[in-house]
Amino acid sequence: MLPPEPPRLPALTRAEAELIDRYLEVVDLLGRINPARDGDTYRGLRAAQALVGKASALRDALALMHRRGETDVHASTLARALRVLDGERRTARLAIPRHPAD
């Protein structure tokens, strides 16, 4: 039996797809830097160093959208794309973990 087919990505412009990709790269790096998560400082340092370039790429993706006249963010469509690309799990790494009840 074949595994279920994953949900399909909604139709996006090339600039919207670039925005989603760059956003998720930044989210992944911020998740690695999150001081409320276990890890070593070197991993956080490397992620912080990479963040500079990824944030610039995110800025460039938004600037491209704006130059092309894509001035509106279609939040529902982009949210669907983020869900398909595992954005909920990836962005959850940015949150402060709940403190267990004592």
mmCIF file of N, CA, C and O in Angstrom:
data_model
loop_
_atom_site.group_PDB
_atom_site.id
_atom_site.type_symbol
_atom_site.label_atom_id
_atom_site.label_comp_id
_atom_site.label_asym_id
_atom_site.label_seq_id
_atom_site.Cartn_x
_atom_site.Cartn_y
_atom_site.Cartn_z
ATOM 1 N N MET A 1 0.838 -1.165 0.000
ATOM 2 C CA MET A 1 0.000 0.000 0.000
ATOM 3 C C MET A 1 0.896 1.247 0.000
ATOM 4 O O MET A 1 1.856 1.337 0.757
ATOM 5 N N LEU A 2 0.575 2.204 -0.836
ATOM 6 C CA LEU A 2 1.353 3.427 -0.940
ATOM 7 C C LEU A 2 0.983 4.392 0.174
ATOM 8 O O LEU A 2 -0.163 4.442 0.613
ATOM 9 N N PRO A 3 1.963 5.180 0.626
ATOM 10 C CA PRO A 3 1.644 6.187 1.644
ATOM 11 C C PRO A 3 0.734 7.251 1.044
ATOM 12 O O PRO A 3 0.723 7.459 -0.180
ATOM 13 N N PRO A 4 -0.034 7.950 1.883
ATOM 14 C CA PRO A 4 -0.916 8.981 1.344
ATOM 15 C C PRO A 4 -0.099 10.083 0.680
ATOM 16 O O PRO A 4 1.016 10.391 1.104
ATOM 17 N N GLU A 5 -0.664 10.632 -0.351
ATOM 18 C CA GLU A 5 0.017 11.700 -1.074
ATOM 19 C C GLU A 5 0.002 12.964 -0.216
ATOM 20 O O GLU A 5 -1.024 13.313 0.372
ATOM 21 N N PRO A 6 1.137 13.650 -0.126
ATOM 22 C CA PRO A 6 1.161 14.868 0.686
ATOM 23 C C PRO A 6 0.271 15.940 0.066
ATOM 24 O O PRO A 6 0.004 15.914 -1.139
ATOM 25 N N PRO A 7 -0.180 16.904 0.877
ATOM 26 C CA PRO A 7 -1.008 17.970 0.319
ATOM 27 C C PRO A 7 -0.235 18.741 -0.737
ATOM 28 O O PRO A 7 0.992 18.860 -0.666
ATOM 29 N N ARG A 8 -0.957 19.254 -1.684
ATOM 30 C CA ARG A 8 -0.310 20.012 -2.763
ATOM 31 C C ARG A 8 -0.052 21.441 -2.336
ATOM 32 O O ARG A 8 -0.834 22.035 -1.613
ATOM 33 N N LEU A 9 1.046 21.962 -2.810
ATOM 34 C CA LEU A 9 1.394 23.352 -2.563
ATOM 35 C C LEU A 9 0.424 24.233 -3.353
ATOM 36 O O LEU A 9 0.143 23.937 -4.520
ATOM 37 N N PRO A 10 -0.095 25.307 -2.751
ATOM 38 C CA PRO A 10 -0.977 26.183 -3.518
ATOM 39 C C PRO A 10 -0.192 26.896 -4.619
ATOM 40 O O PRO A 10 1.038 26.980 -4.562
ATOM 41 N N ALA A 11 -0.914 27.391 -5.603
ATOM 42 C CA ALA A 11 -0.272 28.130 -6.695
ATOM 43 C C ALA A 11 0.302 29.432 -6.142
ATOM 44 O O ALA A 11 -0.402 30.211 -5.500
ATOM 45 N N LEU A 12 1.590 29.627 -6.356
ATOM 46 C CA LEU A 12 2.282 30.818 -5.884
ATOM 47 C C LEU A 12 3.011 31.469 -7.042
ATOM 48 O O LEU A 12 3.448 30.776 -7.971
ATOM 49 N N THR A 13 3.178 32.778 -6.977
ATOM 50 C CA THR A 13 4.063 33.418 -7.938
ATOM 51 C C THR A 13 5.490 33.017 -7.585
ATOM 52 O O THR A 13 5.765 32.544 -6.478
ATOM 53 N N ARG A 14 6.386 33.228 -8.498
ATOM 54 C CA ARG A 14 7.795 32.903 -8.222
ATOM 55 C C ARG A 14 8.306 33.727 -7.036
ATOM 56 O O ARG A 14 9.029 33.234 -6.186
ATOM 57 N N ALA A 15 7.881 34.988 -6.951
ATOM 58 C CA ALA A 15 8.315 35.849 -5.855
ATOM 59 C C ALA A 15 7.730 35.379 -4.526
ATOM 60 O O ALA A 15 8.416 35.408 -3.499
ATOM 61 N N GLU A 16 6.471 34.927 -4.514
ATOM 62 C CA GLU A 16 5.874 34.401 -3.284
ATOM 63 C C GLU A 16 6.593 33.136 -2.831
ATOM 64 O O GLU A 16 6.848 32.952 -1.630
ATOM 65 N N ALA A 17 6.919 32.270 -3.772
ATOM 66 C CA ALA A 17 7.645 31.046 -3.429
ATOM 67 C C ALA A 17 9.015 31.382 -2.841
ATOM 68 O O ALA A 17 9.455 30.757 -1.866
ATOM 69 N N GLU A 18 9.663 32.379 -3.416
ATOM 70 C CA GLU A 18 10.965 32.824 -2.898
ATOM 71 C C GLU A 18 10.803 33.372 -1.481
ATOM 72 O O GLU A 18 11.616 33.085 -0.592
ATOM 73 N N LEU A 19 9.757 34.138 -1.250
ATOM 74 C CA LEU A 19 9.489 34.683 0.079
ATOM 75 C C LEU A 19 9.311 33.557 1.097
ATOM 76 O O LEU A 19 9.912 33.582 2.181
ATOM 77 N N ILE A 20 8.509 32.569 0.769
ATOM 78 C CA ILE A 20 8.266 31.447 1.675
ATOM 79 C C ILE A 20 9.570 30.696 1.966
ATOM 80 O O ILE A 20 9.870 30.389 3.118
ATOM 81 N N ASP A 21 10.336 30.413 0.932
ATOM 82 C CA ASP A 21 11.601 29.691 1.122
ATOM 83 C C ASP A 21 12.565 30.466 2.016
ATOM 84 O O ASP A 21 13.175 29.901 2.933
ATOM 85 N N ARG A 22 12.728 31.752 1.745
ATOM 86 C CA ARG A 22 13.659 32.560 2.536
ATOM 87 C C ARG A 22 13.163 32.719 3.975
ATOM 88 O O ARG A 22 13.947 32.698 4.916
ATOM 89 N N TYR A 23 11.852 32.879 4.147
ATOM 90 C CA TYR A 23 11.272 32.997 5.492
ATOM 91 C C TYR A 23 11.554 31.740 6.309
ATOM 92 O O TYR A 23 11.991 31.827 7.464
ATOM 93 N N LEU A 24 11.336 30.582 5.717
ATOM 94 C CA LEU A 24 11.566 29.337 6.450
ATOM 95 C C LEU A 24 13.045 29.125 6.774
ATOM 96 O O LEU A 24 13.378 28.565 7.819
ATOM 97 N N GLU A 25 13.931 29.582 5.902
ATOM 98 C CA GLU A 25 15.365 29.498 6.219
ATOM 99 C C GLU A 25 15.693 30.338 7.456
ATOM 100 O O GLU A 25 16.446 29.892 8.332
ATOM 101 N N VAL A 26 15.127 31.539 7.531
ATOM 102 C CA VAL A 26 15.357 32.407 8.692
ATOM 103 C C VAL A 26 14.766 31.767 9.941
ATOM 104 O O VAL A 26 15.394 31.750 11.006
ATOM 105 N N VAL A 27 13.551 31.221 9.830
ATOM 106 C CA VAL A 27 12.896 30.565 10.962
ATOM 107 C C VAL A 27 13.758 29.411 11.481
ATOM 108 O O VAL A 27 13.946 29.260 12.692
ATOM 109 N N ASP A 28 14.278 28.591 10.570
ATOM 110 C CA ASP A 28 15.114 27.460 10.987
ATOM 111 C C ASP A 28 16.344 27.930 11.757
ATOM 112 O O ASP A 28 16.719 27.342 12.777
ATOM 113 N N LEU A 29 16.966 29.005 11.284
ATOM 114 C CA LEU A 29 18.150 29.518 11.978
ATOM 115 C C LEU A 29 17.786 30.093 13.338
ATOM 116 O O LEU A 29 18.486 29.863 14.330
ATOM 117 N N LEU A 30 16.693 30.839 13.411
ATOM 118 C CA LEU A 30 16.268 31.384 14.698
ATOM 119 C C LEU A 30 15.936 30.273 15.688
ATOM 120 O O LEU A 30 16.193 30.405 16.886
ATOM 121 N N GLY A 31 15.369 29.183 15.194
ATOM 122 C CA GLY A 31 15.096 28.040 16.059
ATOM 123 C C GLY A 31 16.371 27.450 16.635
ATOM 124 O O GLY A 31 16.392 26.987 17.784
ATOM 125 N N ARG A 32 17.444 27.461 15.860
ATOM 126 C CA ARG A 32 18.728 26.945 16.352
ATOM 127 C C ARG A 32 19.374 27.900 17.352
ATOM 128 O O ARG A 32 20.164 27.481 18.199
ATOM 129 N N ILE A 33 19.029 29.188 17.271
ATOM 130 C CA ILE A 33 19.604 30.194 18.157
ATOM 131 C C ILE A 33 18.810 30.314 19.456
ATOM 132 O O ILE A 33 19.338 30.755 20.466
ATOM 133 N N ASN A 34 17.567 29.908 19.466
ATOM 134 C CA ASN A 34 16.659 30.099 20.595
ATOM 135 C C ASN A 34 17.335 29.707 21.915
ATOM 136 O O ASN A 34 17.621 28.537 22.159
ATOM 137 N N PRO A 35 17.580 30.681 22.803
ATOM 138 C CA PRO A 35 18.280 30.379 24.049
ATOM 139 C C PRO A 35 17.433 29.588 25.044
ATOM 140 O O PRO A 35 17.968 29.094 26.041
ATOM 141 N N ALA A 36 16.155 29.443 24.783
ATOM 142 C CA ALA A 36 15.296 28.651 25.665
ATOM 143 C C ALA A 36 15.351 27.168 25.320
ATOM 144 O O ALA A 36 14.702 26.352 25.969
ATOM 145 N N ARG A 37 16.115 26.810 24.319
ATOM 146 C CA ARG A 37 16.273 25.413 23.899
ATOM 147 C C ARG A 37 17.670 24.927 24.260
ATOM 148 O O ARG A 37 18.633 25.691 24.251
ATOM 149 N N ASP A 38 17.772 23.642 24.536
ATOM 150 C CA ASP A 38 19.083 23.050 24.822
ATOM 151 C C ASP A 38 19.950 23.077 23.574
ATOM 152 O O ASP A 38 19.454 22.980 22.450
ATOM 153 N N GLY A 39 21.223 23.192 23.776
ATOM 154 C CA GLY A 39 22.173 23.185 22.669
ATOM 155 C C GLY A 39 23.455 23.847 23.123
ATOM 156 O O GLY A 39 23.582 24.313 24.256
ATOM 157 N N ASP A 40 24.416 23.877 22.227
ATOM 158 C CA ASP A 40 25.683 24.499 22.597
ATOM 159 C C ASP A 40 25.799 25.870 21.947
ATOM 160 O O ASP A 40 25.099 26.191 20.998
ATOM 161 N N THR A 41 26.693 26.677 22.476
ATOM 162 C CA THR A 41 26.856 28.036 21.972
ATOM 163 C C THR A 41 27.414 28.064 20.559
ATOM 164 O O THR A 41 27.090 28.969 19.784
ATOM 165 N N TYR A 42 28.223 27.092 20.215
ATOM 166 C CA TYR A 42 28.807 27.082 18.875
ATOM 167 C C TYR A 42 27.722 26.923 17.808
ATOM 168 O O TYR A 42 27.745 27.602 16.791
ATOM 169 N N ARG A 43 26.764 26.046 18.065
ATOM 170 C CA ARG A 43 25.661 25.865 17.118
ATOM 171 C C ARG A 43 24.892 27.173 16.960
ATOM 172 O O ARG A 43 24.559 27.580 15.847
ATOM 173 N N GLY A 44 24.615 27.852 18.071
ATOM 174 C CA GLY A 44 23.921 29.134 18.014
ATOM 175 C C GLY A 44 24.735 30.195 17.300
ATOM 176 O O GLY A 44 24.200 30.995 16.524
ATOM 177 N N LEU A 45 26.037 30.199 17.546
ATOM 178 C CA LEU A 45 26.919 31.164 16.888
ATOM 179 C C LEU A 45 26.910 30.966 15.375
ATOM 180 O O LEU A 45 26.783 31.922 14.616
ATOM 181 N N ARG A 46 27.037 29.719 14.945
ATOM 182 C CA ARG A 46 27.030 29.432 13.497
ATOM 183 C C ARG A 46 25.704 29.843 12.868
ATOM 184 O O ARG A 46 25.666 30.403 11.774
ATOM 185 N N ALA A 47 24.614 29.575 13.563
ATOM 186 C CA ALA A 47 23.296 29.955 13.041
ATOM 187 C C ALA A 47 23.169 31.478 12.972
ATOM 188 O O ALA A 47 22.642 32.018 11.998
ATOM 189 N N ALA A 48 23.664 32.176 13.988
ATOM 190 C CA ALA A 48 23.597 33.639 13.999
ATOM 191 C C ALA A 48 24.423 34.238 12.864
ATOM 192 O O ALA A 48 24.022 35.222 12.232
ATOM 193 N N GLN A 49 25.568 33.639 12.594
ATOM 194 C CA GLN A 49 26.393 34.126 11.485
ATOM 195 C C GLN A 49 25.681 33.928 10.151
ATOM 196 O O GLN A 49 25.716 34.804 9.290
ATOM 197 N N ALA A 50 25.026 32.807 9.983
ATOM 198 C CA ALA A 50 24.306 32.529 8.736
ATOM 199 C C ALA A 50 23.052 33.384 8.611
ATOM 200 O O ALA A 50 22.598 33.674 7.498
ATOM 201 N N LEU A 51 22.501 33.801 9.745
ATOM 202 C CA LEU A 51 21.267 34.568 9.746
ATOM 203 C C LEU A 51 21.401 35.880 8.980
ATOM 204 O O LEU A 51 20.456 36.314 8.316
ATOM 205 N N VAL A 52 22.549 36.494 9.043
ATOM 206 C CA VAL A 52 22.762 37.771 8.372
ATOM 207 C C VAL A 52 22.483 37.638 6.873
ATOM 208 O O VAL A 52 21.719 38.417 6.296
ATOM 209 N N GLY A 53 23.060 36.643 6.253
ATOM 210 C CA GLY A 53 22.850 36.443 4.819
ATOM 211 C C GLY A 53 21.424 36.038 4.483
ATOM 212 O O GLY A 53 20.853 36.496 3.490
ATOM 213 N N LYS A 54 20.840 35.185 5.307
ATOM 214 C CA LYS A 54 19.469 34.717 5.043
ATOM 215 C C LYS A 54 18.464 35.849 5.230
ATOM 216 O O LYS A 54 17.483 35.940 4.495
ATOM 217 N N ALA A 55 18.702 36.723 6.228
ATOM 218 C CA ALA A 55 17.805 37.868 6.429
ATOM 219 C C ALA A 55 17.889 38.825 5.235
ATOM 220 O O ALA A 55 16.872 39.380 4.809
ATOM 221 N N SER A 56 19.077 38.990 4.688
ATOM 222 C CA SER A 56 19.228 39.825 3.489
ATOM 223 C C SER A 56 18.476 39.221 2.308
ATOM 224 O O SER A 56 17.835 39.938 1.536
ATOM 225 N N ALA A 57 18.544 37.908 2.164
ATOM 226 C CA ALA A 57 17.824 37.239 1.081
ATOM 227 C C ALA A 57 16.311 37.376 1.265
ATOM 228 O O ALA A 57 15.571 37.553 0.286
ATOM 229 N N LEU A 58 15.844 37.325 2.505
ATOM 230 C CA LEU A 58 14.426 37.523 2.788
ATOM 231 C C LEU A 58 14.015 38.947 2.417
ATOM 232 O O LEU A 58 12.979 39.163 1.784
ATOM 233 N N ARG A 59 14.828 39.914 2.796
ATOM 234 C CA ARG A 59 14.566 41.308 2.426
ATOM 235 C C ARG A 59 14.506 41.461 0.914
ATOM 236 O O ARG A 59 13.603 42.106 0.377
ATOM 237 N N ASP A 60 15.434 40.835 0.210
ATOM 238 C CA ASP A 60 15.462 40.932 -1.243
ATOM 239 C C ASP A 60 14.226 40.301 -1.872
ATOM 240 O O ASP A 60 13.704 40.810 -2.870
ATOM 241 N N ALA A 61 13.747 39.202 -1.309
ATOM 242 C CA ALA A 61 12.532 38.557 -1.831
ATOM 243 C C ALA A 61 11.327 39.479 -1.678
ATOM 244 O O ALA A 61 10.502 39.607 -2.596
ATOM 245 N N LEU A 62 11.227 40.142 -0.533
ATOM 246 C CA LEU A 62 10.128 41.088 -0.324
ATOM 247 C C LEU A 62 10.265 42.307 -1.239
ATOM 248 O O LEU A 62 9.263 42.793 -1.782
ATOM 249 N N ALA A 63 11.476 42.792 -1.415
ATOM 250 C CA ALA A 63 11.698 43.929 -2.307
ATOM 251 C C ALA A 63 11.329 43.574 -3.739
ATOM 252 O O ALA A 63 10.731 44.396 -4.458
ATOM 253 N N LEU A 64 11.654 42.371 -4.169
ATOM 254 C CA LEU A 64 11.298 41.925 -5.512
ATOM 255 C C LEU A 64 9.788 41.885 -5.687
ATOM 256 O O LEU A 64 9.256 42.337 -6.706
ATOM 257 N N MET A 65 9.088 41.358 -4.704
ATOM 258 C CA MET A 65 7.629 41.332 -4.771
ATOM 259 C C MET A 65 7.088 42.751 -4.920
ATOM 260 O O MET A 65 6.213 43.013 -5.749
ATOM 261 N N HIS A 66 7.619 43.654 -4.127
ATOM 262 C CA HIS A 66 7.142 45.035 -4.161
ATOM 263 C C HIS A 66 7.418 45.683 -5.523
ATOM 264 O O HIS A 66 6.536 46.342 -6.090
ATOM 265 N N ARG A 67 8.622 45.477 -6.056
ATOM 266 C CA ARG A 67 8.970 46.042 -7.365
ATOM 267 C C ARG A 67 8.075 45.493 -8.476
ATOM 268 O O ARG A 67 7.767 46.194 -9.429
ATOM 269 N N ARG A 68 7.680 44.239 -8.359
ATOM 270 C CA ARG A 68 6.828 43.614 -9.370
ATOM 271 C C ARG A 68 5.361 44.010 -9.223
ATOM 272 O O ARG A 68 4.524 43.543 -9.972
ATOM 273 N N GLY A 69 5.062 44.809 -8.232
ATOM 274 C CA GLY A 69 3.689 45.229 -8.023
ATOM 275 C C GLY A 69 2.884 44.271 -7.170
ATOM 276 O O GLY A 69 1.677 44.427 -7.029
ATOM 277 N N GLU A 70 3.538 43.284 -6.587
ATOM 278 C CA GLU A 70 2.853 42.355 -5.676
ATOM 279 C C GLU A 70 2.863 42.997 -4.291
ATOM 280 O O GLU A 70 3.633 42.644 -3.420
ATOM 281 N N THR A 71 1.986 43.968 -4.118
ATOM 282 C CA THR A 71 1.995 44.757 -2.888
ATOM 283 C C THR A 71 1.128 44.162 -1.788
ATOM 284 O O THR A 71 1.233 44.568 -0.642
ATOM 285 N N ASP A 72 0.275 43.218 -2.122
ATOM 286 C CA ASP A 72 -0.582 42.576 -1.120
ATOM 287 C C ASP A 72 -0.035 41.202 -0.773
ATOM 288 O O ASP A 72 0.369 40.439 -1.647
ATOM 289 N N VAL A 73 -0.046 40.897 0.520
ATOM 290 C CA VAL A 73 0.326 39.567 0.983
ATOM 291 C C VAL A 73 -0.964 38.769 1.104
ATOM 292 O O VAL A 73 -1.877 39.166 1.820
ATOM 293 N N HIS A 74 -1.052 37.686 0.373
ATOM 294 C CA HIS A 74 -2.237 36.816 0.410
ATOM 295 C C HIS A 74 -2.022 35.798 1.527
ATOM 296 O O HIS A 74 -1.569 34.678 1.305
ATOM 297 N N ALA A 75 -2.358 36.236 2.745
ATOM 298 C CA ALA A 75 -2.019 35.485 3.948
ATOM 299 C C ALA A 75 -2.571 34.063 3.945
ATOM 300 O O ALA A 75 -1.866 33.126 4.325
ATOM 301 N N SER A 76 -3.804 33.873 3.516
ATOM 302 C CA SER A 76 -4.373 32.521 3.580
ATOM 303 C C SER A 76 -3.631 31.568 2.642
ATOM 304 O O SER A 76 -3.350 30.426 3.005
ATOM 305 N N THR A 77 -3.277 32.033 1.464
ATOM 306 C CA THR A 77 -2.545 31.201 0.505
ATOM 307 C C THR A 77 -1.140 30.904 1.016
ATOM 308 O O THR A 77 -0.673 29.768 0.962
ATOM 309 N N LEU A 78 -0.478 31.927 1.526
ATOM 310 C CA LEU A 78 0.884 31.736 2.020
ATOM 311 C C LEU A 78 0.890 30.873 3.281
ATOM 312 O O LEU A 78 1.809 30.070 3.477
ATOM 313 N N ALA A 79 -0.133 30.995 4.106
ATOM 314 C CA ALA A 79 -0.233 30.132 5.292
ATOM 315 C C ALA A 79 -0.414 28.673 4.873
ATOM 316 O O ALA A 79 0.181 27.778 5.495
ATOM 317 N N ARG A 80 -1.206 28.427 3.843
ATOM 318 C CA ARG A 80 -1.359 27.049 3.347
ATOM 319 C C ARG A 80 -0.022 26.511 2.866
ATOM 320 O O ARG A 80 0.331 25.356 3.129
ATOM 321 N N ALA A 81 0.726 27.330 2.147
ATOM 322 C CA ALA A 81 2.048 26.905 1.669
ATOM 323 C C ALA A 81 2.970 26.592 2.844
ATOM 324 O O ALA A 81 3.695 25.589 2.823
ATOM 325 N N LEU A 82 2.932 27.423 3.877
ATOM 326 C CA LEU A 82 3.770 27.178 5.055
ATOM 327 C C LEU A 82 3.396 25.863 5.732
ATOM 328 O O LEU A 82 4.266 25.117 6.171
ATOM 329 N N ARG A 83 2.104 25.573 5.808
ATOM 330 C CA ARG A 83 1.683 24.312 6.428
ATOM 331 C C ARG A 83 2.176 23.109 5.631
ATOM 332 O O ARG A 83 2.639 22.127 6.206
ATOM 333 N N VAL A 84 2.069 23.197 4.302
ATOM 334 C CA VAL A 84 2.539 22.093 3.453
ATOM 335 C C VAL A 84 4.034 21.875 3.644
ATOM 336 O O VAL A 84 4.512 20.745 3.634
ATOM 337 N N LEU A 85 4.770 22.950 3.857
ATOM 338 C CA LEU A 85 6.229 22.872 4.003
ATOM 339 C C LEU A 85 6.657 22.703 5.464
ATOM 340 O O LEU A 85 7.795 22.993 5.819
ATOM 341 N N ASP A 86 5.759 22.216 6.309
ATOM 342 C CA ASP A 86 6.055 21.908 7.707
ATOM 343 C C ASP A 86 6.363 23.153 8.530
ATOM 344 O O ASP A 86 7.127 23.111 9.492
ATOM 345 N N GLY A 87 5.776 24.273 8.131
ATOM 346 C CA GLY A 87 6.025 25.535 8.817
ATOM 347 C C GLY A 87 5.565 25.564 10.258
ATOM 348 O O GLY A 87 6.186 26.237 11.088
ATOM 349 N N GLU A 88 4.491 24.832 10.580
ATOM 350 C CA GLU A 88 4.020 24.837 11.964
ATOM 351 C C GLU A 88 5.052 24.236 12.904
ATOM 352 O O GLU A 88 5.339 24.786 13.968
ATOM 353 N N ARG A 89 5.641 23.117 12.528
ATOM 354 C CA ARG A 89 6.673 22.502 13.361
ATOM 355 C C ARG A 89 7.915 23.383 13.422
ATOM 356 O O ARG A 89 8.500 23.586 14.487
ATOM 357 N N ARG A 90 8.283 23.936 12.274
ATOM 358 C CA ARG A 90 9.503 24.726 12.211
ATOM 359 C C ARG A 90 9.382 26.023 13.020
ATOM 360 O O ARG A 90 10.327 26.417 13.707
ATOM 361 N N THR A 91 8.234 26.677 12.974
ATOM 362 C CA THR A 91 8.063 27.911 13.735
ATOM 363 C C THR A 91 7.862 27.633 15.223
ATOM 364 O O THR A 91 8.148 28.493 16.050
ATOM 365 N N ALA A 92 7.401 26.444 15.574
ATOM 366 C CA ALA A 92 7.219 26.096 16.987
ATOM 367 C C ALA A 92 8.554 26.109 17.733
ATOM 368 O O ALA A 92 8.586 26.327 18.951
ATOM 369 N N ARG A 93 9.641 25.900 17.025
ATOM 370 C CA ARG A 93 10.961 25.908 17.662
ATOM 371 C C ARG A 93 11.360 27.302 18.137
ATOM 372 O O ARG A 93 12.323 27.465 18.879
ATOM 373 N N LEU A 94 10.621 28.335 17.706
ATOM 374 C CA LEU A 94 10.905 29.702 18.133
ATOM 375 C C LEU A 94 10.274 30.020 19.485
ATOM 376 O O LEU A 94 10.674 30.962 20.159
ATOM 377 N N ALA A 95 9.271 29.261 19.867
ATOM 378 C CA ALA A 95 8.537 29.536 21.101
ATOM 379 C C ALA A 95 9.340 29.132 22.331
ATOM 380 O O ALA A 95 10.215 28.271 22.271
ATOM 381 N N ILE A 96 9.010 29.754 23.429
ATOM 382 C CA ILE A 96 9.612 29.384 24.707
ATOM 383 C C ILE A 96 8.863 28.159 25.212
ATOM 384 O O ILE A 96 7.637 28.189 25.320
ATOM 385 N N PRO A 97 9.576 27.074 25.491
ATOM 386 C CA PRO A 97 8.898 25.876 25.970
ATOM 387 C C PRO A 97 8.166 26.151 27.283
ATOM 388 O O PRO A 97 8.621 26.919 28.118
ATOM 389 N N ARG A 98 7.014 25.508 27.427
ATOM 390 C CA ARG A 98 6.248 25.650 28.671
ATOM 391 C C ARG A 98 7.047 25.061 29.830
ATOM 392 O O ARG A 98 7.664 24.007 29.695
ATOM 393 N N HIS A 99 7.020 25.764 30.925
ATOM 394 C CA HIS A 99 7.696 25.280 32.127
ATOM 395 C C HIS A 99 6.840 24.178 32.730
ATOM 396 O O HIS A 99 5.653 24.371 32.965
ATOM 397 N N PRO A 100 7.408 23.010 32.968
ATOM 398 C CA PRO A 100 6.605 21.938 33.553
ATOM 399 C C PRO A 100 6.086 22.339 34.931
ATOM 400 O O PRO A 100 6.762 23.023 35.682
ATOM 401 N N ALA A 101 4.874 21.914 35.241
ATOM 402 C CA ALA A 101 4.282 22.227 36.543
ATOM 403 C C ALA A 101 5.084 21.552 37.658
ATOM 404 O O ALA A 101 5.465 20.407 37.556
ATOM 405 N N ASP A 102 5.371 22.327 38.672
ATOM 406 C CA ASP A 102 6.143 21.786 39.812
ATOM 407 C C ASP A 102 5.227 21.121 40.808
ATOM 408 O O ASP A 102 4.175 21.444 41.070
#
